[in-house]
């Protein structure tokens, strides 16, 4: 257990983390060969307690596919991890393109170029795109589409692929699959016909017929959720201190949980995840204290990053107090570790991951008989709370890193679920005031919005 005390709300035991801190792999690891080479066994070093603790994490091996995910593997589509499909699955076109590339430049330059191309996609995106490649090749195998016809894929083939799944999956799933297939074409330098009118029409039908598969709308986190969470926390416990710091930062800072948490130690990279070494700038304006912390990567801005802003409040839900407490209680965490990493009773540290965080929160809210919400609910709830409190739209948009248009579209998507989830905290008049503020914001920025049905 990575905390000093065990409670019903605590996560599963965290893996033992070595001390001192072992530097994670670089964001641009050498890519696997374009055509997989046989593995070469390496001698096993003598095992000592110190050596075994400091060994780098073992690379995961591909597992047996789940039912429905089977595919005919061959030299063009080797059995690899989902995250490696984008860079190891190829085609006759891809092989020819690769050969031409290698005929012009040294292999070292070629491999570094491929690494740069692959790294343009976030690690999770690389893994998610494998689903589109899997379904596309399953479709091609079923209808005996030749390898040469799969890349470049014609608009006939792409439209047919989409049509085959109309009514079986949601439009969002089809969109994600097509993004994966497009990325595969891009990496292999192949022309892309996915913008053809046939393909657009097929996707429109997939959106209409797949409405039954849409995910349940995520309601916002509320002040009641924060109060219930705070009630089960002992902020002198390192894990609890980190939980509270993440919760208040995500809520009042209107940030995504993925920008504040780390998937795992193995997937941690300072190029993607904020560390304790990040420069914290303190601000005081009109008697109000705040802090800004640079984020190296966000989902929307990618490597342009963003800013986490924590504004002090005169109550127990203050994100500034929560963050200061986290740094104090977890002062044993090294500067190069993730910002919200926590210390266990033995002095080892662990990154805070989203799964542990949400399972802890879920248990707290269940105990308080509150509506179960999701990770993105903090961002929704924080922006909603600030808007209802009268904070101008442009300030909230800047806080959460939205452009004016993106913020308006975002609000249009959630405005109908907010009144159902904020309880009696605000009356209809207050909601009407927010709606008017958004309309004034839209007019001031000269933005025309599509109808709600098109969002």
XYZ file of C-alpha atoms in Angstrom:
455
model
C 0.000 0.000 0.000
C 1.545 3.317 -1.040
C 0.195 5.252 1.956
C 0.765 5.309 5.667
C -2.767 4.140 6.423
C -5.144 1.805 4.645
C -8.794 2.713 4.193
C -11.651 1.472 2.048
C -10.999 4.337 -0.332
C -7.332 3.550 -0.957
C -6.120 1.986 -4.222
C -4.562 -1.372 -4.821
C -0.966 -1.561 -3.591
C 1.365 0.428 -5.799
C 4.369 -1.290 -7.293
C 7.545 -0.810 -5.272
C 9.399 2.162 -6.690
C 13.186 2.203 -6.547
C 15.132 4.829 -4.715
C 17.053 6.713 -5.975
C 14.907 7.727 -8.905
C 15.617 5.832 -12.126
C 15.394 8.152 -15.118
C 12.577 7.130 -17.495
C 13.213 6.391 -21.159
C 13.395 9.300 -23.570
C 10.294 10.316 -25.484
C 11.940 9.331 -28.769
C 13.038 5.709 -28.302
C 14.728 3.985 -31.229
C 11.877 2.637 -33.367
C 11.609 -1.086 -33.980
C 12.816 -2.157 -37.435
C 10.346 -1.576 -40.224
C 10.544 -5.292 -40.862
C 10.839 -7.055 -37.484
C 14.142 -8.821 -36.901
C 14.466 -11.987 -34.803
C 15.153 -11.376 -31.139
C 18.696 -11.875 -29.868
C 19.045 -13.297 -26.350
C 21.134 -11.273 -23.920
C 23.099 -12.691 -20.995
C 21.396 -12.295 -17.633
C 23.442 -10.179 -15.210
C 24.269 -11.467 -11.779
C 21.354 -10.766 -9.475
C 21.931 -8.593 -6.435
C 19.343 -6.780 -4.348
C 20.536 -3.382 -5.561
C 20.788 -4.465 -9.185
C 17.374 -6.118 -9.220
C 15.727 -3.013 -7.777
C 17.258 -0.728 -10.392
C 16.584 -2.831 -13.484
C 14.610 -0.912 -16.145
C 11.025 -2.088 -16.642
C 10.670 -5.054 -18.964
C 9.045 -4.309 -22.303
C 5.588 -5.809 -22.423
C 4.998 -8.687 -24.801
C 1.985 -8.881 -27.116
C -0.810 -11.024 -25.709
C -3.179 -13.433 -27.347
C -5.883 -11.335 -29.063
C -9.306 -11.121 -27.452
C -12.260 -12.708 -29.194
C -13.115 -10.619 -32.241
C -9.646 -9.084 -32.449
C -8.013 -11.948 -34.322
C -6.208 -11.193 -37.565
C -4.081 -13.095 -40.041
C -0.569 -12.064 -39.055
C 2.141 -12.157 -41.704
C 5.363 -10.376 -42.642
C 3.389 -7.212 -43.351
C 1.404 -7.369 -40.102
C 3.514 -8.984 -37.349
C 2.070 -9.852 -33.945
C 3.165 -6.835 -31.897
C 1.835 -4.592 -29.157
C -1.025 -2.311 -30.191
C 1.206 0.734 -29.697
C 3.691 -0.656 -32.255
C 1.210 -1.438 -35.057
C 1.397 2.039 -36.559
C 5.137 1.757 -37.148
C 5.572 -1.964 -37.845
C 2.532 -2.853 -39.973
C 3.225 -2.036 -43.599
C 2.203 -2.804 -47.187
C 3.806 -3.304 -50.607
C 3.496 0.456 -51.110
C 5.074 1.106 -47.726
C 7.970 -1.237 -48.484
C 8.657 0.501 -51.805
C 8.450 3.921 -50.173
C 10.815 2.784 -47.419
C 13.292 1.356 -49.955
C 13.312 4.624 -51.888
C 13.902 6.541 -48.662
C 16.809 4.284 -47.677
C 18.353 4.585 -51.142
C 18.715 8.320 -50.624
C 19.834 8.538 -46.988
C 21.769 6.447 -44.417
C 19.785 4.020 -42.260
C 20.612 6.029 -39.137
C 18.958 9.113 -40.619
C 15.997 7.064 -41.863
C 15.333 5.499 -38.459
C 15.602 8.858 -36.710
C 13.107 10.302 -39.177
C 10.645 7.483 -38.551
C 11.058 8.026 -34.801
C 10.222 11.716 -35.226
C 7.144 10.914 -37.336
C 5.844 8.380 -34.829
C 6.511 10.686 -31.874
C 4.188 13.281 -33.417
C 1.399 11.074 -32.058
C 0.981 10.826 -28.286
C 1.728 7.345 -26.842
C -1.947 6.714 -26.069
C -2.891 7.825 -29.586
C -0.444 5.344 -31.112
C -2.116 2.585 -29.121
C -5.663 3.710 -29.912
C -4.971 3.974 -33.648
C -4.225 0.248 -33.735
C -7.973 -0.411 -33.456
C -8.598 1.277 -36.805
C -5.831 -0.704 -38.498
C -7.153 -3.941 -36.999
C -10.743 -3.399 -38.193
C -9.598 -2.211 -41.616
C -7.439 -5.271 -42.253
C -10.104 -7.607 -40.858
C -12.505 -6.108 -43.397
C -9.951 -6.471 -46.191
C -9.185 -10.079 -45.224
C -12.886 -10.944 -45.143
C -13.495 -9.619 -48.646
C -10.124 -10.752 -50.012
C -8.818 -7.272 -50.760
C -5.263 -7.544 -52.080
C -2.351 -6.128 -50.107
C -1.582 -3.703 -52.940
C -5.128 -2.304 -52.820
C -4.966 -1.566 -49.085
C -2.458 1.255 -49.466
C -3.119 3.721 -50.873
C -6.719 2.860 -50.018
C -9.131 4.124 -52.680
C -12.208 6.130 -51.773
C -14.243 3.113 -52.923
C -12.531 0.910 -50.335
C -12.733 3.459 -47.523
C -16.428 4.158 -48.125
C -17.140 0.418 -48.269
C -15.249 -0.138 -45.012
C -17.349 2.492 -43.255
C -20.602 1.211 -44.775
C -19.846 -2.289 -43.484
C -19.979 -0.980 -39.894
C -22.942 1.407 -40.181
C -25.352 0.722 -37.319
C -22.850 -1.516 -35.540
C -20.715 1.151 -33.847
C -20.997 4.848 -33.086
C -19.889 7.621 -35.393
C -17.119 8.529 -32.972
C -15.680 5.038 -33.256
C -15.685 5.234 -37.055
C -13.975 8.625 -36.862
C -11.260 7.188 -34.602
C -10.760 4.186 -36.906
C -10.378 6.442 -39.926
C -7.860 8.588 -38.053
C -5.789 5.469 -37.423
C -5.904 4.407 -41.078
C -4.972 7.935 -42.175
C -2.025 8.023 -39.761
C -0.847 4.679 -41.182
C -0.949 6.179 -44.679
C 0.867 9.302 -43.492
C 3.698 7.339 -41.865
C 4.171 5.372 -45.083
C 4.006 8.425 -47.352
C 0.848 7.195 -49.092
C -1.808 9.445 -50.692
C -5.031 9.699 -48.691
C -8.512 9.669 -50.256
C -10.391 9.902 -46.971
C -11.597 13.423 -47.777
C -13.482 12.226 -50.864
C -17.201 13.026 -50.978
C -18.148 9.336 -50.936
C -16.243 8.857 -47.709
C -17.793 11.967 -46.159
C -21.309 10.756 -46.986
C -20.594 7.303 -45.560
C -19.306 8.870 -42.355
C -22.397 11.055 -42.087
C -24.580 7.951 -42.268
C -22.396 6.231 -39.658
C -22.995 9.188 -37.339
C -26.771 9.056 -37.794
C -27.163 5.294 -37.544
C -24.690 4.995 -34.683
C -26.435 7.391 -32.295
C -27.503 4.481 -30.067
C -23.833 3.732 -29.370
C -22.958 7.189 -28.081
C -21.412 7.254 -24.629
C -23.512 8.536 -21.773
C -22.986 12.263 -21.338
C -20.576 12.969 -18.511
C -22.073 15.152 -15.804
C -19.971 17.758 -14.014
C -18.208 17.359 -10.709
C -19.825 19.693 -8.178
C -18.887 21.437 -4.956
C -20.726 18.601 -3.196
C -18.350 16.096 -4.792
C -15.332 18.043 -3.536
C -16.769 18.342 -0.021
C -17.508 14.608 0.116
C -13.999 13.803 -1.077
C -12.403 16.126 1.471
C -14.392 14.467 4.267
C -12.631 11.098 3.810
C -9.115 12.499 3.482
C -6.357 12.838 6.051
C -4.106 15.426 4.446
C -1.129 14.355 6.550
C -1.041 11.091 4.565
C 1.085 11.516 1.409
C -1.307 9.645 -0.897
C -4.308 11.588 0.422
C -2.442 14.887 0.066
C -1.710 14.091 -3.588
C -5.334 13.060 -4.226
C -6.632 16.358 -2.864
C -4.078 18.429 -4.755
C -4.999 16.757 -8.064
C -8.745 17.068 -7.414
C -8.681 20.785 -6.622
C -6.203 21.548 -9.412
C -8.283 19.713 -12.023
C -11.519 21.336 -10.794
C -10.525 24.963 -10.214
C -7.813 24.904 -12.887
C -10.227 23.371 -15.451
C -7.573 20.884 -16.570
C -7.795 17.345 -17.900
C -6.748 14.616 -15.469
C -4.347 13.293 -18.091
C -2.404 16.566 -17.819
C -1.917 16.127 -14.076
C -1.550 12.369 -13.637
C 0.873 9.815 -15.085
C -0.189 6.498 -16.705
C 2.687 4.606 -15.046
C 6.354 4.967 -14.211
C 7.266 3.172 -17.445
C 5.242 5.653 -19.535
C 6.402 8.743 -17.670
C 8.283 11.302 -19.764
C 9.135 14.863 -18.732
C 8.322 15.851 -22.315
C 4.712 14.826 -21.725
C 4.161 15.027 -17.964
C 4.773 17.953 -15.635
C 7.451 17.366 -12.994
C 8.171 18.820 -9.575
C 11.012 20.752 -11.183
C 8.493 22.860 -13.133
C 8.877 26.541 -12.311
C 6.000 27.771 -10.168
C 5.266 31.440 -10.698
C 3.420 33.143 -7.846
C 1.049 35.980 -8.663
C -0.828 38.481 -6.487
C -3.531 40.647 -8.039
C -5.987 42.827 -6.121
C -5.156 40.931 -2.951
C -5.779 37.510 -4.515
C -2.944 34.982 -4.591
C -2.449 32.565 -7.468
C 0.194 30.277 -8.954
C 0.926 29.287 -12.533
C 2.743 26.079 -13.465
C 3.717 25.291 -17.084
C 2.404 22.023 -18.537
C 4.677 20.508 -21.222
C 1.891 18.802 -23.201
C -1.878 18.950 -23.542
C -4.310 17.003 -25.685
C -5.254 20.011 -27.787
C -2.024 22.028 -27.953
C 0.355 19.049 -27.944
C 3.987 20.153 -27.455
C 2.988 23.815 -27.203
C 1.799 22.873 -23.742
C -0.415 24.874 -21.435
C -0.588 26.424 -17.977
C -2.083 25.179 -14.732
C -3.401 28.151 -12.757
C -4.287 27.751 -9.088
C -6.177 30.652 -7.505
C -6.427 30.933 -3.723
C -9.830 30.711 -2.032
C -10.916 31.519 1.521
C -12.311 28.064 2.230
C -11.300 24.424 2.623
C -11.534 23.835 -1.139
C -8.588 26.126 -1.920
C -6.323 24.632 -4.627
C -3.346 26.743 -3.481
C -3.538 25.347 0.052
C -4.001 21.829 -1.303
C -0.950 22.146 -3.544
C 1.251 23.631 -0.813
C 0.201 20.832 1.534
C 1.007 18.215 -1.122
C 4.506 19.623 -1.628
C 5.108 19.734 2.122
C 3.805 16.257 2.941
C 5.522 14.727 -0.099
C 8.759 16.674 0.239
C 10.816 13.477 -0.165
C 9.876 13.176 -3.848
C 12.772 14.189 -6.161
C 12.489 17.157 -8.504
C 12.593 15.003 -11.640
C 9.553 12.956 -10.557
C 5.953 13.719 -11.659
C 4.447 16.802 -10.014
C 1.799 14.874 -8.069
C 3.906 11.845 -7.139
C 3.583 10.764 -3.510
C 5.823 9.138 -0.889
C 5.109 5.885 0.948
C 6.044 5.148 4.564
C 9.360 3.619 3.433
C 10.467 6.746 1.615
C 9.834 5.380 -1.883
C 7.710 7.335 -4.329
C 5.049 6.530 -6.894
C 3.420 8.593 -9.665
C -0.257 9.385 -9.185
C -2.185 7.633 -11.940
C -5.731 8.288 -13.071
C -7.035 4.836 -12.137
C -5.956 5.098 -8.487
C -7.274 8.642 -8.305
C -10.707 7.833 -9.741
C -11.182 4.652 -7.700
C -10.481 6.594 -4.525
C -12.911 9.352 -5.545
C -15.600 6.856 -6.597
C -15.500 5.217 -3.164
C -15.851 8.587 -1.443
C -18.805 9.626 -3.586
C -20.526 6.287 -3.214
C -20.264 6.656 0.552
C -21.899 10.097 0.276
C -24.627 8.827 -2.123
C -23.502 11.210 -4.849
C -23.795 10.700 -8.594
C -20.881 8.748 -10.060
C -18.886 10.922 -12.427
C -15.841 10.515 -14.645
C -12.377 11.999 -14.927
C -13.362 14.694 -17.424
C -16.131 15.751 -15.027
C -13.636 17.820 -13.028
C -12.927 20.025 -16.052
C -16.641 20.343 -16.804
C -17.528 21.020 -13.179
C -14.824 23.578 -12.572
C -15.673 25.624 -15.652
C -19.390 25.420 -14.822
C -18.843 26.539 -11.228
C -16.742 29.510 -12.310
C -19.250 30.572 -14.956
C -22.141 30.321 -12.517
C -20.132 32.381 -10.039
C -19.913 35.161 -12.616
C -16.361 34.703 -13.906
C -16.264 36.070 -17.493
C -16.302 33.525 -20.320
C -12.977 34.697 -21.736
C -11.273 34.165 -18.360
C -12.627 30.636 -17.980
C -11.667 29.844 -21.578
C -8.103 31.016 -20.965
C -7.928 29.117 -17.681
C -8.815 25.809 -19.336
C -6.723 26.437 -22.431
C -9.660 26.723 -24.845
C -9.757 28.941 -27.915
C -12.869 31.102 -28.139
C -14.514 28.828 -30.717
C -13.527 25.625 -28.933
C -14.950 26.928 -25.655
C -18.260 27.865 -27.249
C -18.547 24.481 -28.947
C -17.606 22.774 -25.686
C -20.340 24.597 -23.787
C -22.915 23.840 -26.490
C -22.198 20.140 -26.020
C -22.647 20.171 -22.237
C -25.128 22.977 -21.575
C -28.120 20.625 -21.568
C -26.619 18.289 -18.947
C -25.473 20.979 -16.514
C -28.931 21.911 -15.118
C -29.648 18.222 -14.424
C -26.521 17.778 -12.332
C -25.867 20.916 -10.305
C -28.812 20.333 -7.972
C -30.281 23.320 -6.185
C -27.025 25.242 -5.919
C -28.152 27.716 -8.577
C -31.578 28.721 -9.828
C -32.747 29.007 -13.421
C -32.088 32.752 -13.416
C -28.388 32.116 -12.834
C -28.257 29.601 -15.687
C -29.987 32.100 -17.961
C -27.340 34.675 -17.041
C -24.593 32.255 -18.082
C -26.379 31.538 -21.370
C -26.610 35.280 -22.060
C -22.930 35.731 -21.193
C -22.037 33.061 -23.735
C -24.159 34.729 -26.410
C -22.474 38.079 -25.722
C -19.105 36.311 -25.857
C -20.006 34.750 -29.215
C -21.088 38.062 -30.712
C -18.026 39.902 -29.379
C -15.761 37.334 -31.021
C -17.727 37.266 -34.287
C -18.292 33.509 -34.127
C -21.040 31.643 -35.978
C -21.906 28.274 -34.497
C -23.428 25.211 -36.182
C -26.757 23.927 -34.969
C -26.739 21.703 -31.896
C -27.667 18.702 -34.068
C -24.419 19.057 -36.009
C -22.165 19.034 -32.949
